[in-house]
Amino acid sequence: MCRLLGYVGPAIALESLVLQPPHSLMVQSYAPRELEVAKLNADGFGLGWYHATQRQPPFTYRSAMPMWNDANLEPLCRYITTGCAVAYVRSATPGQGVDVSNCQPFQSGNLLFTHNGYIKQFREKLYRPMRQLMSDRAYAAVHGSTDSEHIWGLILTALEQPDTSLTAALAKALEQLGALARKHDIPLAANVLLSDGQKLVGARLAFQSRPPSLYWLRGVPQFPQAVIIASEPLFDGPWTAVEASSLFTVTADCDLQFSPLDCP
């Protein structure tokens, strides 16, 4: 499994999230505290961010190398400022290729997506059923081999319906995923972050397993008028665990709303 990070708030340098905190995403790549399945997140990483002042498609920087080995990361994070970003470090599921096509965040238009979790026996049990639920356009957008990108394909399919919000699309995709897991009697876990640059939508879900850790924090002195979502707390503070089987939405003004997810 992986470690996730999401931010909505005033424009800041990415280094203040990714590199500087005592338990930053960089530290979580080599010394995670709550990673239950693996010991390291050494199979790649990715950053996705939106321009601090202009409405335009997001930028991404992805690599299949360990985060700590990338000499470009520190100057990039010092240079980039943004008011909305997602990031992750990867611990690849056994059998999944370690290459950049499998590194997140995934992007489509102005959307960014990242996932932490797993689907047991994905290739054997859910690979074809998940693809059969995708539209032709979403199917063609899947370039890698991970279960994460197939969840992304379900979300893109749901978003093709008129007037479908990000929250509704994520809920539908996860409900479909949960129904397949129940039908095939396989465990899964899915912590998800999805953004359009104006808001951050996410979920914490598991079936026949414990959901990966996920926390939220809002309006602390280090990051006033901001919300941070993280797999593990970045620093000491009033972090709160996201409830299992729940959806959340963070708006541009940092209003944070939760709702139950109708999933097994």
Short mmCIF file of C-alpha atoms in Angstrom, two decimals:
data_model
loop_
_atom_site.label_atom_id
_atom_site.label_comp_id
_atom_site.label_asym_id
_atom_site.label_seq_id
_atom_site.Cartn_x
_atom_site.Cartn_y
_atom_site.Cartn_z
CA MET A 1 0.00 0.00 0.00
CA CYS A 2 0.98 3.65 -0.28
CA ARG A 3 0.83 6.94 1.64
CA LEU A 4 -1.35 9.84 0.47
CA LEU A 5 -1.43 13.59 1.00
CA GLY A 6 -3.96 16.24 -0.02
CA TYR A 7 -4.08 20.01 0.59
CA VAL A 8 -6.62 22.79 0.05
CA GLY A 9 -6.00 26.31 1.30
CA PRO A 10 -3.90 29.43 0.73
CA ALA A 11 -1.03 29.07 -1.74
CA ILE A 12 2.06 27.53 -0.13
CA ALA A 13 5.33 26.04 -1.29
CA LEU A 14 5.05 22.28 -1.78
CA GLU A 15 8.16 21.76 0.33
CA SER A 16 6.16 22.80 3.42
CA LEU A 17 4.08 19.63 3.01
CA VAL A 18 6.28 17.17 1.19
CA LEU A 19 9.71 17.82 2.72
CA GLN A 20 9.76 20.04 5.80
CA PRO A 21 7.39 18.53 8.43
CA PRO A 22 8.95 16.13 10.97
CA HIS A 23 6.93 13.25 9.50
CA SER A 24 6.68 14.58 5.97
CA LEU A 25 5.72 12.52 2.94
CA MET A 26 9.45 12.14 2.30
CA VAL A 27 9.91 10.59 5.76
CA GLN A 28 6.89 8.36 5.19
CA SER A 29 8.60 6.98 2.08
CA TYR A 30 11.36 5.35 4.18
CA ALA A 31 9.97 5.34 7.75
CA PRO A 32 6.15 5.03 7.72
CA ARG A 33 4.52 4.51 11.10
CA GLU A 34 1.16 3.05 10.13
CA LEU A 35 1.89 1.04 7.02
CA GLU A 36 0.65 -2.47 7.81
CA VAL A 37 1.51 -4.47 4.70
CA ALA A 38 5.00 -3.21 3.79
CA LYS A 39 7.98 -1.55 5.45
CA LEU A 40 8.85 1.06 2.80
CA ASN A 41 7.26 3.11 0.05
CA ALA A 42 10.13 2.78 -2.40
CA ASP A 43 8.34 1.97 -5.67
CA GLY A 44 7.80 5.49 -6.95
CA PHE A 45 6.02 8.71 -6.05
CA GLY A 46 4.00 11.49 -7.59
CA LEU A 47 2.96 15.10 -7.14
CA GLY A 48 -0.09 16.78 -8.65
CA TRP A 49 -0.83 20.47 -8.20
CA TYR A 50 -2.86 23.37 -9.56
CA HIS A 51 -1.64 26.83 -10.50
CA ALA A 52 -1.82 29.19 -7.55
CA THR A 53 -3.61 32.00 -9.40
CA GLN A 54 -4.81 30.76 -12.81
CA ARG A 55 -7.54 28.33 -13.82
CA GLN A 56 -5.80 25.75 -15.98
CA PRO A 57 -5.22 21.98 -16.06
CA PRO A 58 -3.06 20.64 -13.24
CA PHE A 59 0.60 19.75 -13.40
CA THR A 60 2.06 16.38 -12.44
CA TYR A 61 5.50 15.06 -11.64
CA ARG A 62 5.79 11.28 -11.38
CA SER A 63 8.72 8.94 -10.98
CA ALA A 64 9.27 5.21 -10.51
CA MET A 65 12.33 5.79 -8.32
CA PRO A 66 12.18 6.13 -4.52
CA MET A 67 11.35 9.67 -3.46
CA TRP A 68 14.61 10.00 -1.53
CA ASN A 69 16.65 9.26 -4.68
CA ASP A 70 15.23 12.04 -6.86
CA ALA A 71 17.67 14.96 -6.97
CA ASN A 72 15.07 17.14 -8.71
CA LEU A 73 12.46 16.90 -5.98
CA GLU A 74 13.84 19.40 -3.48
CA PRO A 75 14.28 22.31 -5.93
CA LEU A 76 10.90 21.58 -7.52
CA CYS A 77 9.08 21.59 -4.18
CA ARG A 78 10.85 24.78 -3.16
CA TYR A 79 9.84 26.47 -6.41
CA ILE A 80 6.22 25.26 -6.77
CA THR A 81 3.47 27.15 -4.94
CA THR A 82 -0.13 25.96 -4.97
CA GLY A 83 -3.42 26.18 -3.12
CA CYS A 84 -4.55 22.67 -4.07
CA ALA A 85 -2.39 19.57 -4.37
CA VAL A 86 -2.26 15.80 -3.99
CA ALA A 87 0.80 13.61 -3.57
CA TYR A 88 1.73 10.04 -2.77
CA VAL A 89 4.55 7.56 -2.27
CA ARG A 90 4.12 4.04 -3.61
CA SER A 91 4.54 0.57 -2.19
CA ALA A 92 3.66 -1.63 -5.15
CA THR A 93 1.33 -4.58 -4.76
CA PRO A 94 3.30 -7.77 -5.47
CA GLY A 95 3.06 -8.57 -9.17
CA GLN A 96 2.38 -4.99 -10.25
CA GLY A 97 5.01 -3.35 -12.43
CA VAL A 98 7.29 -0.68 -11.00
CA ASP A 99 7.21 1.86 -13.82
CA VAL A 100 5.97 5.39 -14.32
CA SER A 101 2.72 4.29 -16.00
CA ASN A 102 1.66 2.82 -12.66
CA CYS A 103 2.64 5.88 -10.64
CA GLN A 104 0.01 8.31 -9.43
CA PRO A 105 -1.59 10.80 -9.45
CA PHE A 106 -3.55 9.95 -12.58
CA GLN A 107 -4.86 12.91 -14.55
CA SER A 108 -7.73 13.53 -16.95
CA GLY A 109 -8.42 17.12 -18.01
CA ASN A 110 -8.60 19.18 -14.85
CA LEU A 111 -8.95 16.14 -12.56
CA LEU A 112 -6.35 14.45 -10.37
CA PHE A 113 -6.78 11.09 -8.65
CA THR A 114 -4.76 9.03 -6.19
CA HIS A 115 -5.53 5.80 -4.30
CA ASN A 116 -4.03 3.95 -1.37
CA GLY A 117 -5.09 0.35 -0.87
CA TYR A 118 -5.40 -2.95 -2.67
CA ILE A 119 -7.79 -5.42 -4.24
CA LYS A 120 -7.00 -9.01 -3.33
CA GLN A 121 -6.63 -11.20 -6.42
CA PHE A 122 -7.31 -8.20 -8.63
CA ARG A 123 -5.94 -9.75 -11.83
CA GLU A 124 -7.67 -13.07 -11.23
CA LYS A 125 -11.06 -11.87 -10.01
CA LEU A 126 -11.88 -8.21 -10.73
CA TYR A 127 -9.72 -7.13 -13.69
CA ARG A 128 -12.29 -8.07 -16.33
CA PRO A 129 -15.47 -7.22 -14.33
CA MET A 130 -14.16 -3.72 -13.59
CA ARG A 131 -13.26 -3.13 -17.24
CA GLN A 132 -16.71 -4.27 -18.32
CA LEU A 133 -18.22 -1.47 -16.22
CA MET A 134 -16.14 1.22 -17.95
CA SER A 135 -17.17 3.37 -20.88
CA ASP A 136 -15.08 3.09 -24.04
CA ARG A 137 -13.48 6.46 -23.28
CA ALA A 138 -12.52 5.50 -19.72
CA TYR A 139 -11.31 2.07 -20.86
CA ALA A 140 -8.97 3.70 -23.37
CA ALA A 141 -7.64 6.04 -20.67
CA VAL A 142 -6.26 3.16 -18.57
CA HIS A 143 -2.60 2.83 -19.56
CA GLY A 144 -1.14 0.96 -16.57
CA SER A 145 -1.91 -2.33 -14.85
CA THR A 146 -2.83 -1.33 -11.29
CA ASP A 147 -6.10 -1.81 -9.43
CA SER A 148 -5.83 1.92 -8.60
CA GLU A 149 -6.10 2.99 -12.22
CA HIS A 150 -9.09 0.69 -12.74
CA ILE A 151 -10.90 2.43 -9.87
CA TRP A 152 -10.02 5.67 -11.69
CA GLY A 153 -11.65 4.22 -14.80
CA LEU A 154 -14.89 3.61 -12.90
CA ILE A 155 -14.88 7.20 -11.64
CA LEU A 156 -14.28 8.60 -15.13
CA THR A 157 -17.18 6.49 -16.40
CA ALA A 158 -19.50 7.80 -13.68
CA LEU A 159 -18.50 11.39 -14.50
CA GLU A 160 -19.74 10.99 -18.07
CA GLN A 161 -23.31 11.14 -16.82
CA PRO A 162 -24.73 14.71 -17.05
CA ASP A 163 -24.64 16.86 -13.91
CA THR A 164 -22.69 14.28 -11.90
CA SER A 165 -20.60 15.81 -9.13
CA LEU A 166 -17.19 14.53 -8.09
CA THR A 167 -18.67 13.26 -4.83
CA ALA A 168 -21.49 11.41 -6.59
CA ALA A 169 -19.10 9.88 -9.14
CA LEU A 170 -16.73 8.68 -6.43
CA ALA A 171 -19.62 7.22 -4.42
CA LYS A 172 -20.97 5.35 -7.45
CA ALA A 173 -17.56 3.95 -8.39
CA LEU A 174 -16.87 2.72 -4.87
CA GLU A 175 -20.34 1.23 -4.54
CA GLN A 176 -19.72 -0.70 -7.78
CA LEU A 177 -16.35 -1.81 -6.45
CA GLY A 178 -17.89 -2.93 -3.16
CA ALA A 179 -20.59 -4.89 -4.96
CA LEU A 180 -17.94 -6.72 -7.00
CA ALA A 181 -15.89 -7.48 -3.88
CA ARG A 182 -18.97 -8.93 -2.20
CA LYS A 183 -19.91 -10.98 -5.27
CA HIS A 184 -16.43 -12.47 -5.61
CA ASP A 185 -15.82 -12.61 -1.83
CA ILE A 186 -12.46 -10.83 -1.90
CA PRO A 187 -10.94 -8.26 0.48
CA LEU A 188 -10.22 -4.73 -0.65
CA ALA A 189 -9.16 -1.38 0.76
CA ALA A 190 -9.57 2.00 -0.90
CA ASN A 191 -8.52 5.37 0.45
CA VAL A 192 -9.09 7.82 -2.40
CA LEU A 193 -8.38 11.49 -3.13
CA LEU A 194 -9.92 13.24 -6.14
CA SER A 195 -9.65 16.94 -7.05
CA ASP A 196 -10.70 19.41 -9.74
CA GLY A 197 -8.57 22.23 -8.34
CA GLN A 198 -11.48 23.85 -6.52
CA LYS A 199 -12.24 21.10 -4.06
CA LEU A 200 -10.88 17.85 -2.73
CA VAL A 201 -13.14 14.80 -2.53
CA GLY A 202 -12.15 11.55 -0.85
CA ALA A 203 -13.19 8.36 0.83
CA ARG A 204 -12.02 5.71 3.26
CA LEU A 205 -13.34 2.22 2.52
CA ALA A 206 -12.56 -1.43 3.20
CA PHE A 207 -14.27 -4.80 2.74
CA GLN A 208 -13.16 -7.87 4.72
CA SER A 209 -10.10 -5.92 5.88
CA ARG A 210 -9.13 -2.91 7.95
CA PRO A 211 -9.03 0.37 5.99
CA PRO A 212 -5.63 2.04 5.65
CA SER A 213 -5.00 4.93 8.01
CA LEU A 214 -6.28 8.36 6.96
CA TYR A 215 -6.48 11.66 8.89
CA TRP A 216 -7.68 15.21 8.44
CA LEU A 217 -6.56 18.49 9.98
CA ARG A 218 -8.02 21.98 9.58
CA GLY A 219 -7.00 25.51 10.54
CA VAL A 220 -3.87 25.01 12.64
CA PRO A 221 -1.32 27.82 13.17
CA GLN A 222 1.16 26.29 10.71
CA PHE A 223 -1.53 26.12 8.00
CA PRO A 224 -4.30 28.60 8.83
CA GLN A 225 -7.47 28.48 6.71
CA ALA A 226 -6.35 25.18 5.19
CA VAL A 227 -7.30 21.50 5.28
CA ILE A 228 -4.77 18.69 5.04
CA ILE A 229 -5.66 15.05 4.40
CA ALA A 230 -2.86 12.57 5.09
CA SER A 231 -2.30 8.85 5.57
CA GLU A 232 -0.18 9.69 8.61
CA PRO A 233 0.05 12.92 10.65
CA LEU A 234 2.82 15.15 9.34
CA PHE A 235 3.47 16.82 12.70
CA ASP A 236 1.98 17.05 16.20
CA GLY A 237 -1.51 18.51 16.14
CA PRO A 238 -5.22 17.77 16.46
CA TRP A 239 -5.36 15.22 13.65
CA THR A 240 -8.63 13.29 13.42
CA ALA A 241 -9.06 9.87 11.82
CA VAL A 242 -11.48 9.76 8.89
CA GLU A 243 -14.32 7.39 9.72
CA ALA A 244 -14.37 4.10 7.82
CA SER A 245 -16.96 3.79 5.03
CA SER A 246 -17.26 7.53 4.64
CA LEU A 247 -16.97 10.18 1.95
CA PHE A 248 -15.69 13.70 2.50
CA THR A 249 -15.57 16.94 0.53
CA VAL A 250 -13.24 19.88 1.16
CA THR A 251 -14.34 23.08 -0.60
CA ALA A 252 -12.16 26.00 -1.69
CA ASP A 253 -13.12 27.92 1.47
CA CYS A 254 -12.05 24.87 3.52
CA ASP A 255 -15.51 23.75 4.54
CA LEU A 256 -15.22 20.05 5.35
CA GLN A 257 -18.27 17.80 5.03
CA PHE A 258 -18.65 14.06 5.66
CA SER A 259 -21.29 11.56 4.57
CA PRO A 260 -21.65 7.77 4.93
CA LEU A 261 -20.68 5.59 2.02
CA ASP A 262 -23.27 2.97 1.13
CA CYS A 263 -20.81 0.15 0.63
CA PRO A 264 -20.14 -3.22 2.28
#
